[in-house]
Tab-separated table of C-alpha atoms in Angstrom:
chain	number	residue	atom	x	y	z
T	1	MET	CA	0.000	0.000	0.000
T	2	ALA	CA	2.691	2.401	1.060
T	3	ASN	CA	4.421	1.640	-2.200
T	4	ASP	CA	1.348	2.525	-4.182
T	5	VAL	CA	1.077	5.881	-2.540
T	6	GLY	CA	4.778	6.477	-2.961
T	7	SER	CA	4.710	5.761	-6.637
T	8	ILE	CA	2.231	8.477	-7.523
T	9	PRO	CA	4.432	11.505	-6.948
T	10	ASP	CA	7.120	9.595	-8.832
T	11	LEU	CA	4.960	9.400	-11.909
T	12	VAL	CA	4.011	13.029	-11.674
T	13	GLN	CA	7.636	13.939	-11.213
T	14	LYS	CA	8.590	12.066	-14.384
T	15	LYS	CA	5.931	13.780	-16.418
T	16	HIS	CA	7.182	17.206	-15.473
T	17	ASP	CA	10.826	16.350	-15.696
T	18	VAL	CA	11.213	15.084	-19.259
T	19	GLY	CA	14.465	16.971	-19.367
T	20	GLU	CA	16.218	18.664	-22.225
T	21	VAL	CA	15.352	17.561	-25.742
T	22	VAL	CA	18.195	17.527	-28.235
T	23	LYS	CA	18.208	16.680	-31.923
T	24	ILE	CA	21.129	14.835	-33.485
T	25	ILE	CA	21.287	14.236	-37.224
T	26	CYS	CA	23.223	11.616	-39.202
T	27	LEU	CA	24.752	12.343	-42.584
T	28	GLY	CA	26.633	10.229	-45.095
T	29	ASP	CA	26.308	8.259	-48.324
T	30	SER	CA	24.032	5.296	-48.961
T	31	ALA	CA	25.102	2.044	-47.303
T	32	VAL	CA	27.826	3.462	-45.042
T	33	GLY	CA	26.014	1.904	-42.070
T	34	LYS	CA	24.165	4.832	-40.481
T	35	SER	CA	21.159	2.767	-39.429
T	36	LYS	CA	23.344	-0.125	-38.310
T	37	LEU	CA	25.170	2.279	-35.968
T	38	MET	CA	21.880	3.493	-34.516
T	39	GLU	CA	20.752	-0.074	-34.051
T	40	ARG	CA	23.983	-1.037	-32.264
T	41	PHE	CA	23.788	1.946	-29.922
T	42	LEU	CA	20.096	1.623	-29.067
T	43	MET	CA	19.983	-2.220	-28.913
T	44	ASP	CA	16.664	-3.179	-27.305
T	45	GLU	CA	15.491	0.384	-27.409
T	46	TYR	CA	15.715	0.253	-31.198
T	47	ARG	CA	12.234	1.139	-32.420
T	48	PRO	CA	12.604	3.313	-35.465
T	49	GLN	CA	9.750	5.480	-36.565
T	50	GLN	CA	9.660	5.357	-40.338
T	51	MET	CA	8.455	8.486	-42.059
T	52	SER	CA	8.623	7.146	-45.586
T	53	THR	CA	6.926	10.200	-47.080
T	54	TYR	CA	9.907	12.223	-45.971
T	55	ALA	CA	12.527	9.498	-46.557
T	56	LEU	CA	13.352	9.839	-42.915
T	57	THR	CA	13.742	7.586	-39.873
T	58	LEU	CA	13.482	8.892	-36.332
T	59	TYR	CA	14.721	7.237	-33.160
T	60	HIS	CA	13.827	8.320	-29.693
T	61	HIS	CA	16.324	7.804	-26.884
T	62	GLN	CA	16.192	8.710	-23.197
T	63	THR	CA	19.273	8.955	-21.098
T	64	THR	CA	20.861	10.866	-18.253
T	65	ILE	CA	23.913	13.081	-18.486
T	66	GLY	CA	25.282	13.922	-15.055
T	67	ASN	CA	21.981	13.870	-13.196
T	68	LYS	CA	19.993	15.485	-15.941
T	69	ASN	CA	17.362	13.676	-17.992
T	70	VAL	CA	17.963	14.062	-21.690
T	71	VAL	CA	15.672	13.069	-24.517
T	72	VAL	CA	17.508	12.566	-27.797
T	73	ASP	CA	15.795	12.630	-31.162
T	74	PHE	CA	18.059	10.972	-33.690
T	75	TRP	CA	17.319	11.757	-37.307
T	76	ASP	CA	18.502	9.283	-39.889
T	77	THR	CA	18.060	9.447	-43.641
T	78	ALA	CA	16.033	6.726	-45.314
T	79	GLY	CA	17.190	7.093	-48.877
T	80	GLN	CA	17.051	10.877	-48.980
T	81	GLU	CA	20.846	10.902	-49.292
T	82	ARG	CA	20.289	9.578	-52.811
T	83	PHE	CA	19.544	13.133	-53.881
T	84	GLN	CA	22.994	14.142	-52.582
T	85	SER	CA	21.242	16.728	-50.490
T	86	MET	CA	18.840	16.836	-47.585
T	87	HIS	CA	15.677	18.874	-47.120
T	88	PRO	CA	16.345	22.016	-45.026
T	89	SER	CA	13.986	20.723	-42.321
T	90	TYR	CA	16.450	17.901	-41.708
T	91	TYR	CA	18.977	20.429	-40.427
T	92	HIS	CA	16.463	22.680	-38.693
T	93	LYS	CA	17.250	23.093	-34.984
T	94	ALA	CA	19.766	20.221	-34.960
T	95	HIS	CA	22.176	20.357	-32.022
T	96	ALA	CA	24.849	17.976	-33.302
T	97	CYS	CA	25.740	16.026	-36.411
T	98	ILE	CA	27.318	12.596	-36.948
T	99	MET	CA	28.952	12.225	-40.380
T	100	VAL	CA	29.674	8.656	-41.427
T	101	PHE	CA	31.839	7.091	-44.138
T	102	ASP	CA	32.708	3.497	-45.019
T	103	VAL	CA	36.438	2.674	-44.719
T	104	GLN	CA	36.025	0.215	-47.569
T	105	ARG	CA	34.812	2.813	-50.035
T	106	LYS	CA	36.884	5.895	-50.781
T	107	ILE	CA	34.012	7.643	-52.560
T	108	THR	CA	32.059	7.806	-49.296
T	109	TYR	CA	35.028	9.574	-47.685
T	110	LYS	CA	35.365	12.002	-50.565
T	111	ASN	CA	31.657	12.795	-50.408
T	112	LEU	CA	32.018	13.895	-46.773
T	113	TYR	CA	33.032	17.298	-48.000
T	114	ASN	CA	29.717	17.776	-49.842
T	115	TRP	CA	27.780	16.728	-46.775
T	116	TYR	CA	29.858	19.010	-44.606
T	117	LYS	CA	29.364	22.014	-46.882
T	118	GLU	CA	25.609	21.528	-46.840
T	119	LEU	CA	25.580	21.073	-43.061
T	120	ARG	CA	27.457	24.335	-42.535
T	121	GLU	CA	25.082	26.256	-44.799
T	122	TYR	CA	22.274	25.504	-42.380
T	123	ARG	CA	24.090	24.925	-39.107
T	124	PRO	CA	27.339	26.891	-39.076
T	125	GLU	CA	28.242	26.183	-35.457
T	126	ILE	CA	26.860	22.870	-34.225
T	127	PRO	CA	29.267	20.184	-32.986
T	128	CYS	CA	30.024	17.572	-35.610
T	129	CYS	CA	32.191	14.447	-35.799
T	130	VAL	CA	33.534	12.133	-38.479
T	131	VAL	CA	32.914	8.414	-38.104
T	132	ALA	CA	35.047	5.839	-39.947
T	133	ASN	CA	32.729	2.833	-39.937
T	134	LYS	CA	33.282	-0.857	-40.771
T	135	ILE	CA	36.804	-1.074	-39.358
T	136	ASP	CA	36.025	-4.725	-38.567
T	137	ALA	CA	36.237	-5.304	-42.328
T	138	ASP	CA	39.745	-3.847	-42.540
T	139	LEU	CA	41.510	-3.208	-39.233
T	140	LYS	CA	44.455	-1.605	-41.027
T	141	MET	CA	42.230	1.385	-41.707
T	142	ALA	CA	42.182	2.143	-37.972
T	143	GLN	CA	45.924	2.780	-38.281
T	144	ARG	CA	45.426	5.394	-40.975
T	145	SER	CA	45.079	9.074	-40.304
T	146	PHE	CA	42.353	10.832	-42.230
T	147	ASN	CA	42.960	14.466	-42.943
T	148	PHE	CA	39.386	15.617	-43.426
T	149	GLY	CA	38.533	15.704	-39.730
T	150	LYS	CA	41.741	17.488	-38.800
T	151	LYS	CA	41.323	20.078	-41.505
T	152	HIS	CA	37.884	21.047	-40.230
T	153	GLY	CA	38.607	20.559	-36.548
T	154	LEU	CA	36.265	17.572	-36.182
T	155	PRO	CA	36.940	14.584	-33.931
T	156	LEU	CA	37.324	11.250	-35.743
T	157	TYR	CA	36.056	7.945	-34.385
T	158	TYR	CA	37.100	4.524	-35.692
T	159	VAL	CA	34.041	2.368	-35.186
T	160	SER	CA	32.378	-0.875	-36.157
T	161	ALA	CA	28.616	-1.284	-36.004
T	162	ALA	CA	29.188	-5.035	-36.375
T	163	ASP	CA	31.459	-5.729	-33.394
T	164	GLY	CA	30.542	-2.551	-31.508
T	165	THR	CA	33.972	-0.907	-31.370
T	166	ASN	CA	33.672	2.687	-30.084
T	167	VAL	CA	30.000	2.994	-31.096
T	168	VAL	CA	28.643	3.764	-27.631
T	169	LYS	CA	31.516	6.118	-26.816
T	170	MET	CA	30.928	8.098	-29.999
T	171	PHE	CA	27.189	8.453	-29.394
T	172	ARG	CA	27.642	9.415	-25.734
T	173	ASP	CA	30.237	12.039	-26.619
T	174	MET	CA	27.939	13.510	-29.233
T	175	ILE	CA	24.914	13.579	-26.914
T	176	LYS	CA	27.004	15.521	-24.377
T	177	LYS	CA	28.136	17.943	-27.049
T	178	ALA	CA	24.601	18.393	-28.356
T	179	LEU	CA	23.376	19.169	-24.847
T	180	ASP	CA	26.251	21.548	-24.259
T	181	TYR	CA	25.509	23.310	-27.522
T	182	LYS	CA	21.828	23.631	-26.711
T	183	GLN	CA	22.636	25.251	-23.388
T	184	ASN	CA	25.365	27.469	-24.801
T	185	PRO	CA	24.534	28.127	-28.430
T	186	ARG	CA	27.144	29.871	-30.523
T	187	ASP	CA	24.739	30.906	-33.207
T	188	PHE	CA	22.579	34.016	-32.821
T	189	ILE	CA	19.328	32.410	-34.006
T	190	ASP	CA	19.856	29.506	-31.627
T	191	GLU	CA	20.416	31.857	-28.726
T	192	VAL	CA	17.088	33.486	-29.476
T	193	LEU	CA	15.366	30.097	-29.736
T	194	GLN	CA	16.847	29.000	-26.420
T	195	GLU	CA	15.638	32.223	-24.793
T	196	LEU	CA	12.166	31.641	-26.186
T	197	GLU	CA	12.149	28.090	-24.877
T	198	ASN	CA	13.125	29.273	-21.382
T	199	PHE	CA	10.477	31.959	-21.588
T	200	ASP	CA	7.905	29.311	-22.547
T	201	LEU	CA	8.882	27.141	-19.611
T	202	GLU	CA	8.555	30.035	-17.167
T	203	LYS	CA	5.122	30.778	-18.503
T	204	LYS	CA	4.057	27.156	-18.161
T	205	GLU	CA	5.276	27.066	-14.590
T	206	GLU	CA	3.343	30.209	-13.758
T	207	ASN	CA	0.231	28.681	-15.254
T	208	SER	CA	0.538	25.495	-13.302
T	209	GLU	CA	1.033	27.407	-10.071
T	210	ALA	CA	-2.045	29.409	-10.788
T	211	ASP	CA	-3.819	26.160	-11.436
T	212	GLU	CA	-2.925	24.773	-8.041
T	213	ASP	CA	-4.174	27.862	-6.274
T	214	GLY	CA	-7.469	27.442	-8.017
T	215	LEU	CA	-7.114	30.874	-9.558
T	216	LYS	CA	-7.557	29.727	-13.090
T	217	THR	CA	-10.965	30.585	-14.418
T	218	GLU	CA	-12.350	28.404	-17.115
T	219	SER	CA	-13.349	30.221	-20.220
T	220	PRO	CA	-16.834	29.125	-21.219
T	221	GLU	CA	-16.093	29.074	-24.945
T	222	PHE	CA	-13.722	26.134	-24.432
T	223	VAL	CA	-16.162	23.984	-22.484
P	1	MET	CA	19.017	-40.735	-45.195
P	2	SER	CA	20.506	-37.327	-45.747
P	3	PHE	CA	21.696	-35.128	-48.549
P	4	GLU	CA	24.689	-32.912	-48.849
P	5	ALA	CA	24.099	-29.982	-51.150
P	6	LYS	CA	27.117	-29.250	-53.333
P	7	ARG	CA	26.060	-26.577	-55.768
P	8	CYS	CA	22.903	-24.705	-56.473
P	9	GLY	CA	21.995	-22.782	-59.604
P	10	VAL	CA	19.207	-21.831	-61.966
P	11	GLN	CA	17.819	-22.927	-65.298
P	12	PHE	CA	15.816	-20.363	-67.247
P	13	ASN	CA	13.621	-22.614	-69.364
P	14	PRO	CA	11.427	-23.641	-67.691
P	15	PRO	CA	12.342	-21.466	-64.674
P	16	SER	CA	13.878	-23.863	-62.158
P	17	ILE	CA	16.306	-24.132	-59.288
P	18	VAL	CA	18.971	-26.770	-59.974
P	19	LEU	CA	20.619	-28.582	-57.100
P	20	LEU	CA	23.663	-30.858	-57.207
P	21	TYR	CA	23.884	-32.972	-54.083
P	22	VAL	CA	25.519	-36.071	-52.702
P	23	HIS	CA	23.439	-38.827	-51.233
P	24	THR	CA	25.297	-39.492	-47.971
P	25	ASP	CA	24.437	-43.222	-47.939
P	26	THR	CA	25.434	-44.066	-51.492
P	27	LYS	CA	27.980	-41.212	-51.900
P	28	LYS	CA	26.545	-40.670	-55.362
P	29	MET	CA	26.244	-37.218	-56.911
P	30	ARG	CA	22.718	-36.485	-58.068
P	31	LYS	CA	20.987	-33.616	-59.771
P	32	ARG	CA	17.588	-32.337	-58.740
P	33	ILE	CA	15.662	-29.884	-60.859
P	34	ILE	CA	12.999	-27.987	-58.943
P	35	PRO	CA	10.621	-26.112	-61.239
P	36	VAL	CA	9.645	-22.769	-59.793
P	37	ARG	CA	5.868	-22.649	-59.901
P	38	SER	CA	3.469	-19.720	-59.885
P	39	PHE	CA	6.366	-17.315	-60.109
P	40	SER	CA	6.152	-14.192	-62.241
P	41	LYS	CA	8.174	-11.062	-62.868
P	42	TYR	CA	6.153	-9.428	-60.086
P	43	SER	CA	6.742	-12.124	-57.459
P	44	ASP	CA	8.285	-11.514	-54.062
P	45	CYS	CA	11.652	-13.303	-54.182
P	46	SER	CA	12.137	-13.379	-50.453
P	47	LEU	CA	8.776	-15.058	-49.914
P	48	ALA	CA	9.335	-17.481	-52.790
P	49	ALA	CA	12.694	-18.469	-51.275
P	50	GLU	CA	11.138	-19.003	-47.865
P	51	ASN	CA	8.375	-21.153	-49.322
P	52	LEU	CA	10.846	-23.274	-51.221
P	53	LYS	CA	13.104	-23.679	-48.208
P	54	ASN	CA	10.140	-25.035	-46.208
P	55	HIS	CA	8.582	-27.018	-49.019
P	56	PRO	CA	7.793	-30.538	-47.704
P	57	ARG	CA	9.133	-32.261	-50.825
P	58	HIS	CA	12.334	-30.254	-51.170
P	59	ARG	CA	13.313	-29.055	-47.714
P	60	ASP	CA	15.508	-32.060	-46.865
P	61	TYR	CA	17.510	-31.578	-50.023
P	62	LEU	CA	17.833	-27.822	-49.423
P	63	ASP	CA	18.754	-28.149	-45.774
P	64	ARG	CA	22.301	-26.886	-46.373
P	65	VAL	CA	21.347	-24.202	-48.847
P	66	SER	CA	20.787	-20.842	-47.165
P	67	GLN	CA	17.576	-18.971	-47.690
P	68	SER	CA	19.530	-15.944	-48.859
P	69	GLN	CA	21.129	-17.995	-51.630
P	70	LEU	CA	17.705	-19.241	-52.698
P	71	GLU	CA	16.479	-15.662	-52.693
P	72	LYS	CA	19.378	-14.615	-54.885
P	73	LEU	CA	18.581	-17.408	-57.374
P	74	HIS	CA	14.946	-16.299	-57.469
P	75	ILE	CA	16.064	-12.744	-58.148
P	76	ILE	CA	18.098	-13.977	-61.111
P	77	LEU	CA	15.056	-15.863	-62.416
P	78	ARG	CA	12.856	-12.816	-61.967
P	79	ASP	CA	15.381	-10.542	-63.667
P	80	HIS	CA	15.287	-12.947	-66.623
P	81	LEU	CA	11.484	-12.767	-66.745
P	82	GLN	CA	11.818	-8.987	-66.750
P	83	GLY	CA	14.152	-9.195	-69.739
P	84	PHE	CA	17.483	-8.530	-68.005
P	85	SER	CA	20.598	-10.449	-69.011
P	86	LEU	CA	22.403	-12.842	-66.700
P	87	GLU	CA	25.412	-10.493	-66.781
P	88	HIS	CA	23.236	-7.680	-65.494
P	89	SER	CA	21.925	-9.834	-62.654
P	90	LEU	CA	25.352	-11.042	-61.598
P	91	ALA	CA	26.842	-7.542	-61.764
P	92	SER	CA	24.044	-6.242	-59.558
P	93	PHE	CA	25.317	-8.491	-56.756
P	94	GLN	CA	28.941	-7.462	-57.161
P	95	LEU	CA	30.430	-4.925	-54.820
P	96	ASN	CA	32.654	-2.434	-56.515
P	97	ALA	CA	34.433	-0.121	-54.110
P	98	ASP	CA	34.508	2.737	-56.615
P	99	GLU	CA	30.824	2.672	-57.447
P	100	ASP	CA	28.704	5.556	-56.180
P	101	LEU	CA	25.848	3.740	-54.451
P	102	ASN	CA	23.919	7.001	-54.071
P	103	LYS	CA	23.063	6.690	-57.749
P	104	LEU	CA	21.381	3.281	-57.587
P	105	ASP	CA	17.671	2.584	-57.407
P	106	ASP	CA	16.164	0.924	-54.314
P	107	GLU	CA	16.188	-2.585	-55.720
P	108	ILE	CA	19.835	-2.659	-56.829
P	109	LEU	CA	20.942	-0.832	-53.677
P	110	ALA	CA	19.186	-3.509	-51.611
P	111	ARG	CA	21.190	-6.193	-53.455
P	112	LYS	CA	24.466	-4.423	-52.678
P	113	LYS	CA	23.446	-4.004	-49.076
P	114	GLY	CA	22.572	-7.704	-49.000
P	115	GLN	CA	26.149	-8.498	-50.033
P	116	MET	CA	27.542	-6.150	-47.393
P	117	ASP	CA	25.287	-7.715	-44.772
P	118	LYS	CA	27.040	-11.066	-45.224
P	119	LEU	CA	30.283	-9.627	-43.890
P	120	PHE	CA	28.391	-7.681	-41.249
P	121	GLU	CA	26.685	-10.807	-39.956
P	122	MET	CA	29.988	-12.703	-39.974
P	123	ASN	CA	31.695	-10.070	-37.822
P	124	LYS	CA	28.681	-9.240	-35.707
P	125	LYS	CA	28.910	-9.650	-31.955
P	126	HIS	CA	25.521	-10.606	-30.582
P	127	LYS	CA	24.339	-9.427	-27.233
P	128	ASP	CA	23.949	-13.043	-26.107
P	129	ASP	CA	27.609	-13.829	-26.859
P	130	PRO	CA	29.498	-14.438	-23.596
P	131	ASP	CA	32.189	-11.900	-24.524
P	132	PHE	CA	29.752	-9.230	-25.625
P	133	VAL	CA	30.615	-5.755	-24.314
P	134	TYR	CA	28.017	-3.070	-24.945
P	135	ASP	CA	30.319	-0.136	-24.389
P	136	LEU	CA	33.366	-1.519	-26.224
P	137	GLU	CA	36.129	1.063	-26.422
P	138	VAL	CA	39.307	0.551	-28.382
P	139	ASP	CA	42.059	3.142	-28.478
P	140	PHE	CA	43.887	2.788	-31.762
P	141	GLY	CA	46.621	5.197	-30.720
P	142	LYS	CA	47.935	8.005	-32.815
P	143	LYS	CA	51.649	7.141	-32.887
P	144	SER	CA	51.624	4.262	-35.317
P	145	GLN	CA	49.355	6.011	-37.767
P	146	GLU	CA	50.231	6.290	-41.422
P	147	LYS	CA	48.664	8.804	-43.722
P	148	CYS	CA	45.758	7.418	-45.684
P	149	SER	CA	46.325	7.379	-49.444
P	150	TRP	CA	42.803	8.727	-49.870
P	151	ASP	CA	44.114	12.135	-48.828
P	152	GLU	CA	46.888	12.188	-51.404
P	153	GLU	CA	45.144	14.034	-54.181
P	154	SER	CA	44.927	17.439	-52.604
P	155	ASP	CA	41.325	18.379	-53.346
P	156	ASP	CA	39.610	21.217	-51.594
P	157	GLY	CA	38.408	20.300	-48.182
P	158	PHE	CA	40.832	17.403	-47.571
């Protein structure tokens, strides 16, 4: 019984404390393993939401960073990369970007530059990383230095979606960076958006307080 | 009585799957021709392969033939019904590291991904494996690194 009573405030607490929401996008050529990486990171949580009209797959992930709840929306392409370009809404309000290439196919590495240029048109400041995937297929490639990341000041991760090498580390690092960016945006528009979001939250809190005090009057036209 | 599949192929006319197998009792090599029935250029190859794999009259013979190989053979048969050459079909399964896969249609891309998946599945660590580590970190070190030849042509951005 005591447990039952105890669990109610818990539920309420959870509802109000969904935490920060960040959006992380994946970029890269067809068949470099973007979805396989998502699947490896999310494991049992892997329940993609296919939006085939938009050639888009969304994944929802909940985690804690420090003692903060964070909700991550991962955006993955579902064939849209075929057009060598993504719809602007893909980039809209993204807080971090994961760019993937296949160490077995040079063309996917060379195409990183096109993806990067497009990313920076829409999101000049968000944290971004380069992911060298499929190193299980050719371990020698993990002993190679790739200049692209260095040139643009982006961290490089050698990963394998198949055996799991560095997948979780890469995702966790990027979630932290996305959160950090959201809280300290370096882009003017983002700063404004963050201010608006805080403003919204304050307003909501005021409303709910008013609610508790029974001050809220119901407007008849909504009944 | 059991059968050891040796080779598996197709015959276009009439559309059939051809199996060479050894009878384990007699050690004799035999050939079995399995006509592919109610199969058209619109058929679902994955389903057709599954049905054949579980077919009561053929399943014992096909025990050692993977469903993905049967699917591939059905794709070749369907390509033929659609008027594509055998060369086209075989090339569509080949991985070519220089090919831009962004330019392929869904169907051909799926075939390439199917090929890639074979290696993926071979190297895949499953979460039920005793040595599975979810958060596997490997530090490849920076000291022993060589420059990658992919950076040699000095294009913009690299």
